[in-house]
Coordinates of C-alpha atoms in Angstrom, one line a residue:
X69 CA -9.4 21.7 7.2
X70 CA -6.1 21.5 9.4
X71 CA -3.3 20.5 6.9
X72 CA -1.7 17.5 7.9
X73 CA 2.0 18.2 9.1
X74 CA 4.9 15.7 8.6
X75 CA 7.8 17.9 9.2
X76 CA 6.8 18.6 12.9
X77 CA 9.9 17.9 14.4
X78 CA 10.7 21.7 13.1
X79 CA 8.8 25.0 12.7
X80 CA 11.2 25.7 9.5
X81 CA 14.0 23.9 7.5
X82 CA 17.1 24.0 9.1
X83 CA 20.5 24.7 7.2
X84 CA 21.1 22.1 4.3
X85 CA 23.8 19.0 5.8
X86 CA 25.1 18.7 2.5
X87 CA 23.9 15.2 2.4
X88 CA 21.1 13.6 0.0
X89 CA 18.9 10.9 1.4
X90 CA 15.9 9.0 -0.7
X91 CA 12.7 7.6 -0.1
X92 CA 10.7 5.1 -1.9
X93 CA 6.9 5.4 -1.3
X94 CA 5.1 8.1 0.1
X95 CA 2.4 6.5 2.3
X96 CA 2.5 7.6 6.0
X97 CA 5.9 5.7 6.9
X98 CA 7.3 7.4 4.0
X99 CA 6.2 10.9 4.1
X100 CA 6.7 10.9 8.0
X101 CA 10.1 9.6 7.1
X102 CA 10.8 12.5 4.7
X103 CA 9.6 15.2 7.3
X104 CA 12.1 13.8 9.9
X105 CA 15.2 13.9 7.5
X106 CA 14.3 17.3 6.0
X107 CA 14.4 18.4 9.9
X108 CA 17.7 16.9 9.9
X109 CA 18.8 18.9 7.2
X110 CA 19.0 16.3 4.5
X111 CA 18.1 16.7 0.5
X112 CA 15.3 14.5 0.4
X113 CA 14.2 12.7 -2.6
X114 CA 10.9 11.0 -2.5
X115 CA 10.0 8.3 -5.2
X116 CA 6.6 7.1 -5.7
X117 CA 5.2 5.1 -8.7
X118 CA 1.6 6.9 -8.5
X119 CA 1.0 10.4 -9.5
X120 CA 0.5 12.0 -6.4
X121 CA 1.7 11.4 -2.7
X122 CA -0.2 9.6 0.0
X123 CA -0.1 5.6 -1.4
X124 CA -2.9 3.8 -0.2
X125 CA -4.2 6.5 2.2
X126 CA -5.2 8.3 -1.2
X127 CA -5.7 5.3 -3.7
X128 CA -6.9 2.8 -1.3
X129 CA -8.8 4.1 1.1
X130 CA -12.3 6.3 -0.1
X131 CA -12.5 9.3 0.4
X132 CA -15.6 9.7 2.5
X133 CA -13.3 7.7 5.3
X134 CA -9.9 10.0 4.5
X135 CA -10.1 13.4 2.5
X136 CA -7.4 12.7 0.0
X137 CA -7.3 16.8 0.0
X138 CA -5.5 16.5 3.4
X139 CA -2.6 14.3 2.2
X140 CA -2.2 16.5 -1.0
X141 CA -1.5 19.6 0.9
X142 CA 0.5 17.8 3.7
X143 CA 2.9 16.7 0.5
X144 CA 2.8 20.5 -1.2
X145 CA 3.9 21.5 2.3
X146 CA 7.1 19.3 2.4
X147 CA 7.7 20.5 -0.8
X148 CA 7.4 24.2 -0.6
X149 CA 8.2 24.8 2.8
X150 CA 11.0 22.1 3.4
X151 CA 12.2 21.4 -0.1
X152 CA 11.4 17.8 -0.7
X153 CA 11.5 16.8 -4.0
X154 CA 8.8 14.3 -5.3
X155 CA 9.3 12.2 -8.0
X156 CA 6.0 10.7 -9.1
X157 CA 5.4 7.8 -11.7
X158 CA 8.8 6.5 -10.9
X159 CA 9.1 2.7 -10.0
X160 CA 12.4 1.4 -8.3
X161 CA 12.7 -2.0 -8.6
X162 CA 14.6 -5.0 -10.2
X163 CA 14.9 -5.9 -13.8
X164 CA 12.4 -8.6 -13.2
X165 CA 9.1 -6.0 -12.7
X166 CA 6.2 -7.4 -10.9
X167 CA 3.0 -6.2 -12.1
X168 CA 0.7 -4.4 -9.3
X169 CA -2.1 -2.1 -8.9
X170 CA -0.7 1.3 -9.7
X171 CA 1.9 0.3 -12.1
X172 CA -0.3 1.7 -14.8
X173 CA 1.2 5.2 -14.1
X174 CA 5.0 4.4 -14.2
X175 CA 6.8 6.4 -17.0
X176 CA 10.5 6.0 -15.2
X177 CA 12.2 2.9 -13.7
X178 CA 15.1 3.1 -11.3
X179 CA 17.2 0.7 -9.8
X180 CA 18.5 0.7 -6.1
X181 CA 22.1 0.6 -6.8
X182 CA 21.4 4.0 -9.1
X183 CA 20.1 5.3 -5.7
X184 CA 22.7 4.1 -3.4
X185 CA 25.2 5.9 -5.7
X186 CA 23.2 9.3 -5.7
X187 CA 22.4 9.3 -1.9
X188 CA 23.7 8.7 1.3
X189 CA 21.1 6.4 2.2
X190 CA 17.8 4.8 0.8
X191 CA 14.6 4.1 2.8
X192 CA 12.2 1.9 1.5
X193 CA 8.5 2.7 2.4
X194 CA 6.6 0.8 0.1
X195 CA 3.8 -0.1 1.8
X196 CA 1.3 -3.5 1.2
X197 CA 0.0 -3.5 -2.4
X198 CA -0.3 -7.2 -3.3
X199 CA -3.5 -8.8 -2.4
X200 CA -4.0 -12.0 -0.7
X201 CA -6.0 -14.3 -3.0
X202 CA -8.5 -16.8 -2.3
X203 CA -7.2 -19.5 -4.3
X204 CA -10.1 -21.0 -5.4
X205 CA -11.5 -22.2 -8.7
X206 CA -13.1 -19.3 -10.9
X207 CA -11.1 -16.6 -9.3
X208 CA -9.4 -15.5 -12.4
X209 CA -13.2 -15.1 -14.3
X210 CA -13.9 -11.4 -15.4
X211 CA -15.9 -9.7 -12.6
X212 CA -13.9 -11.0 -9.7
X213 CA -11.7 -8.4 -7.7
X214 CA -9.6 -8.3 -4.6
X215 CA -10.3 -5.1 -2.5
X216 CA -7.1 -3.4 -3.8
X217 CA -8.2 -3.9 -7.7
X218 CA -11.9 -2.7 -7.1
X219 CA -11.0 0.2 -4.7
X220 CA -7.9 1.8 -6.7
X221 CA -9.6 2.1 -9.9
X222 CA -12.3 3.9 -8.4
X223 CA -10.0 6.7 -6.5
X224 CA -7.7 6.4 -9.1
X225 CA -9.9 7.8 -11.7
X226 CA -11.2 10.5 -9.3
X227 CA -7.4 11.7 -8.9
X228 CA -6.2 11.7 -12.1
X229 CA -9.0 12.2 -14.2
X230 CA -8.7 15.1 -17.0
X231 CA -10.9 16.7 -19.7
X232 CA -8.0 15.9 -22.4
X233 CA -6.8 12.6 -21.7
X234 CA -8.6 9.2 -21.4
X235 CA -8.4 7.7 -17.8
X236 CA -5.3 4.9 -17.4
X237 CA -7.9 2.9 -15.2
X238 CA -11.2 2.1 -15.5
X239 CA -13.4 1.5 -12.5
X240 CA -15.6 -1.4 -12.2
X241 CA -19.5 -1.3 -13.3
X242 CA -21.4 -1.6 -10.0
X243 CA -24.9 0.2 -10.6
X244 CA -27.6 -2.4 -11.0
X245 CA -25.2 -5.3 -10.2
X246 CA -25.2 -8.2 -7.7
X247 CA -22.2 -8.0 -5.3
X248 CA -20.5 -10.7 -3.4
X249 CA -18.0 -9.3 -0.6
X250 CA -15.9 -12.0 1.2
X251 CA -14.0 -10.7 4.2
X252 CA -15.3 -8.3 7.3
X253 CA -12.3 -5.8 8.0
X254 CA -12.7 -2.1 7.0
X255 CA -11.4 -3.0 3.4
X256 CA -14.4 -5.1 3.4
X257 CA -16.6 -2.3 4.8
X258 CA -15.1 0.1 2.1
X259 CA -15.9 -2.1 -0.6
X260 CA -19.4 -2.6 0.7
X261 CA -20.0 1.3 1.2
X262 CA -18.6 2.2 -2.4
X263 CA -21.0 -0.4 -3.6
X264 CA -23.9 1.3 -2.0
X265 CA -22.9 4.7 -3.3
X266 CA -22.3 3.4 -6.6
X267 CA -26.2 1.8 -6.8
X268 CA -25.2 -1.7 -6.5
X269 CA -28.8 -3.8 -6.6
X270 CA -28.0 -6.2 -3.8
X271 CA -24.8 -6.7 -1.8
X272 CA -24.0 -9.6 0.2
X273 CA -20.9 -9.7 2.9
X274 CA -19.7 -13.2 3.5
X275 CA -17.1 -13.8 6.5
X276 CA -15.4 -17.0 7.8
X277 CA -16.3 -16.3 11.7
X278 CA -18.9 -14.5 13.5
X279 CA -19.9 -10.8 13.5
X280 CA -18.4 -10.5 17.2
X281 CA -14.9 -11.4 15.5
X282 CA -15.1 -8.8 12.6
X283 CA -12.1 -6.9 12.4
X284 CA -14.0 -4.1 11.5
X285 CA -16.2 -4.0 14.6
X286 CA -19.5 -5.1 15.2
X287 CA -20.9 -1.8 15.0
X288 CA -19.6 -1.2 11.5
X289 CA -21.2 -4.3 10.3
X290 CA -24.5 -3.4 12.1
X291 CA -24.4 -0.2 10.2
X292 CA -24.2 -1.8 7.2
X293 CA -27.3 -4.3 7.6
X294 CA -29.2 -1.6 8.4
X295 CA -28.7 -0.5 4.9
X296 CA -29.5 -3.4 3.4
X297 CA -26.8 -5.5 3.3
X298 CA -27.1 -9.0 3.9
X299 CA -24.7 -10.5 6.1
X300 CA -23.6 -14.2 6.1
X301 CA -21.3 -15.8 8.5
X302 CA -19.1 -18.8 9.3
X303 CA -19.0 -19.3 5.3
X304 CA -16.1 -21.1 3.5
X305 CA -16.0 -19.9 -0.2
X306 CA -15.5 -23.1 -2.6
X307 CA -15.4 -22.0 -6.1
X308 CA -16.9 -19.0 -8.7
X309 CA -18.7 -20.5 -11.4
X310 CA -19.8 -18.7 -14.7
X311 CA -19.4 -18.7 -18.3
X312 CA -16.5 -16.1 -19.3
X313 CA -17.4 -14.0 -16.4
X314 CA -18.4 -14.6 -12.6
X315 CA -22.2 -15.5 -12.2
X316 CA -22.6 -17.9 -9.0
X317 CA -20.5 -18.0 -5.8
X318 CA -20.3 -21.6 -4.1
X319 CA -19.8 -21.9 -0.5
X320 CA -20.5 -23.8 2.8
X321 CA -22.2 -22.1 6.1
X322 CA -20.9 -23.3 9.5
X323 CA -20.2 -27.2 9.9
X324 CA -22.7 -27.6 7.4
X325 CA -20.9 -29.6 4.3
X326 CA -23.7 -28.8 2.0
X327 CA -23.1 -26.6 -0.9
X328 CA -25.0 -23.2 -1.2
X329 CA -25.1 -21.0 -4.1
X330 CA -25.3 -17.2 -4.4
X331 CA -26.1 -15.4 -7.7
X332 CA -23.6 -12.9 -8.5
X333 CA -22.3 -10.2 -11.2
X334 CA -19.4 -9.3 -9.4
X335 CA -17.2 -10.7 -6.6
X336 CA -14.8 -9.1 -4.2
X337 CA -12.3 -10.8 -2.1
X338 CA -11.5 -8.5 0.6
X339 CA -9.1 -10.6 3.0
X340 CA -5.9 -8.2 3.2
X341 CA -2.7 -7.5 1.3
X342 CA 0.6 -8.7 1.8
X343 CA 4.0 -6.5 2.1
X344 CA 5.4 -5.0 -1.4
X345 CA 9.1 -5.5 -1.1
X346 CA 10.5 -4.3 -4.6
X347 CA 13.3 -6.5 -4.0
X348 CA 12.2 -9.8 -3.0
X349 CA 15.4 -12.2 -4.0
X350 CA 17.8 -9.3 -2.8
X351 CA 16.3 -8.2 0.4
X352 CA 14.7 -11.2 2.9
X353 CA 12.8 -8.5 5.2
X354 CA 11.9 -11.5 7.5
X355 CA 15.6 -11.7 8.1
X356 CA 16.0 -7.9 8.9
X357 CA 16.9 -8.2 12.6
X358 CA 19.7 -10.3 11.5
X359 CA 20.9 -8.1 8.6
X360 CA 20.8 -4.7 10.2
X361 CA 24.2 -5.1 11.7
X362 CA 22.9 -3.4 15.0
X363 CA 21.1 -0.5 13.3
X364 CA 17.4 -0.6 13.7
X365 CA 15.2 -1.4 10.4
X366 CA 18.3 -1.4 8.1
X367 CA 18.9 -4.3 5.4
X368 CA 21.7 -6.7 4.7
X369 CA 22.8 -3.8 2.4
X370 CA 24.8 -0.8 4.3
X371 CA 22.5 2.5 3.9
X372 CA 19.4 0.6 2.7
X373 CA 16.7 0.9 5.4
X374 CA 13.0 -0.1 5.4
X375 CA 9.9 1.2 7.1
X376 CA 5.9 1.0 7.1
X377 CA 3.5 -2.0 6.3
X378 CA 6.5 -3.2 3.7
X379 CA 8.2 -4.5 6.9
X380 CA 5.1 -5.1 9.3
X381 CA 2.5 -6.0 7.2
X382 CA -0.9 -4.0 6.8
X383 CA -1.1 -2.0 10.2
X384 CA -2.8 1.1 11.4
X385 CA -1.7 4.5 10.0
X386 CA -0.2 5.3 13.3
X387 CA 2.1 2.5 13.3
X388 CA 3.4 3.5 9.9
X389 CA 4.0 6.6 11.0
X390 CA 6.0 5.6 14.0
X391 CA 8.1 3.0 12.0
X392 CA 9.0 5.8 9.4
X393 CA 10.2 8.3 12.1
X394 CA 12.1 5.5 13.6
X395 CA 13.6 4.4 10.3
X396 CA 14.5 7.9 9.5
X397 CA 16.3 8.5 12.9
X398 CA 18.2 5.1 12.8
X399 CA 19.2 6.4 9.2
X400 CA 20.6 9.7 10.2
X401 CA 22.2 7.8 13.2
X402 CA 24.2 5.0 10.6
X403 CA 25.1 8.1 8.3
X404 CA 27.0 10.0 11.3
X405 CA 28.7 6.6 12.0
X406 CA 29.6 6.3 8.6
X407 CA 30.7 9.6 7.1
X408 CA 31.3 10.2 3.5
X409 CA 35.1 10.6 2.6
X410 CA 36.1 13.9 0.5
X411 CA 35.1 12.7 -3.1
X412 CA 31.8 12.3 -1.8
X413 CA 31.7 8.5 -1.2
X414 CA 32.2 6.0 1.6
X415 CA 35.3 5.3 2.4
X416 CA 34.6 1.9 4.3
X417 CA 35.3 -1.0 2.3
X418 CA 32.6 -3.0 3.7
X419 CA 30.1 -0.2 2.6
X420 CA 31.8 0.0 -1.0
X421 CA 31.1 -3.8 -1.0
X422 CA 27.8 -3.5 0.3
X423 CA 27.1 -1.2 -2.9
X424 CA 28.7 -3.6 -5.1
X425 CA 27.1 -6.8 -3.8
X426 CA 23.6 -4.6 -4.9
X427 CA 24.8 -4.8 -8.4
X428 CA 21.7 -4.0 -10.5
X429 CA 19.1 -4.3 -7.7

């Protein structure tokens, strides 16, 4: 199996340029940006809250779709051949930390202001780790998951299992269970395929539109139906009912207002994720075109850039990689236009004011 190469712009590391750059997040955008910066001579430090590189490529997408070993080999290549330093189990965030999938592995926390003092620039590539909710009654019952809450433990327990240490996350019990999956994108398909592999007794896939409008594609749905998955389209989930845990999913179908019930043991809402901005109060990424001061993908803080799904929302892997490359190039251009003084800090008063504004971010 060929190793993925995120430092494809150079065949060997160039002479160091004497500057440090930080990349927050090691998904496809973060790894591609790290490779670009390494080829430009930077000392690159990559921070990730998880114990291994790859982000959702490794911890959210099942191995039968993308082999995790390819991502692991690519990160090792960056570290061993290009000197990129990975800081795993480290979260960069504000003091009012928001809990998300993957936080179980966090051992260190660092602020953005600390990174700005240590590095010439910072690139945030934290992806989309916050799931969309159904916002219906019963969503908090035991046995109800989002796709990420369901898939992440399945991947994490395999990626971090040890014979000497109890797992930090526990996968859901699927064998012999009746599972309802809501959604028709690739995440929903991944959940269903995982349930099939884990021996679910019965799987029902429900979608708000028709099979022709399924984001995963008609063929994916057809293949699942051939494996015994029940497909129910044009549905609107109303509530999840149960004593302490999920027992029934109540929904309507089509234009028919009559309520229908489905007996369930597990319900998985696979309706997508939203960008995980680690500094939502300080960095309004929706205003980035106005905040960047002419520099592509730069925030209102000088020297702080963003790339990948944290900026665009969930997207294709190739788009995230391209975003990381563009942000790294923009970061490099900004640094060259704002050189460091002899003391190793920026002499520009506007840059100093920007760092002061970051404060305890």
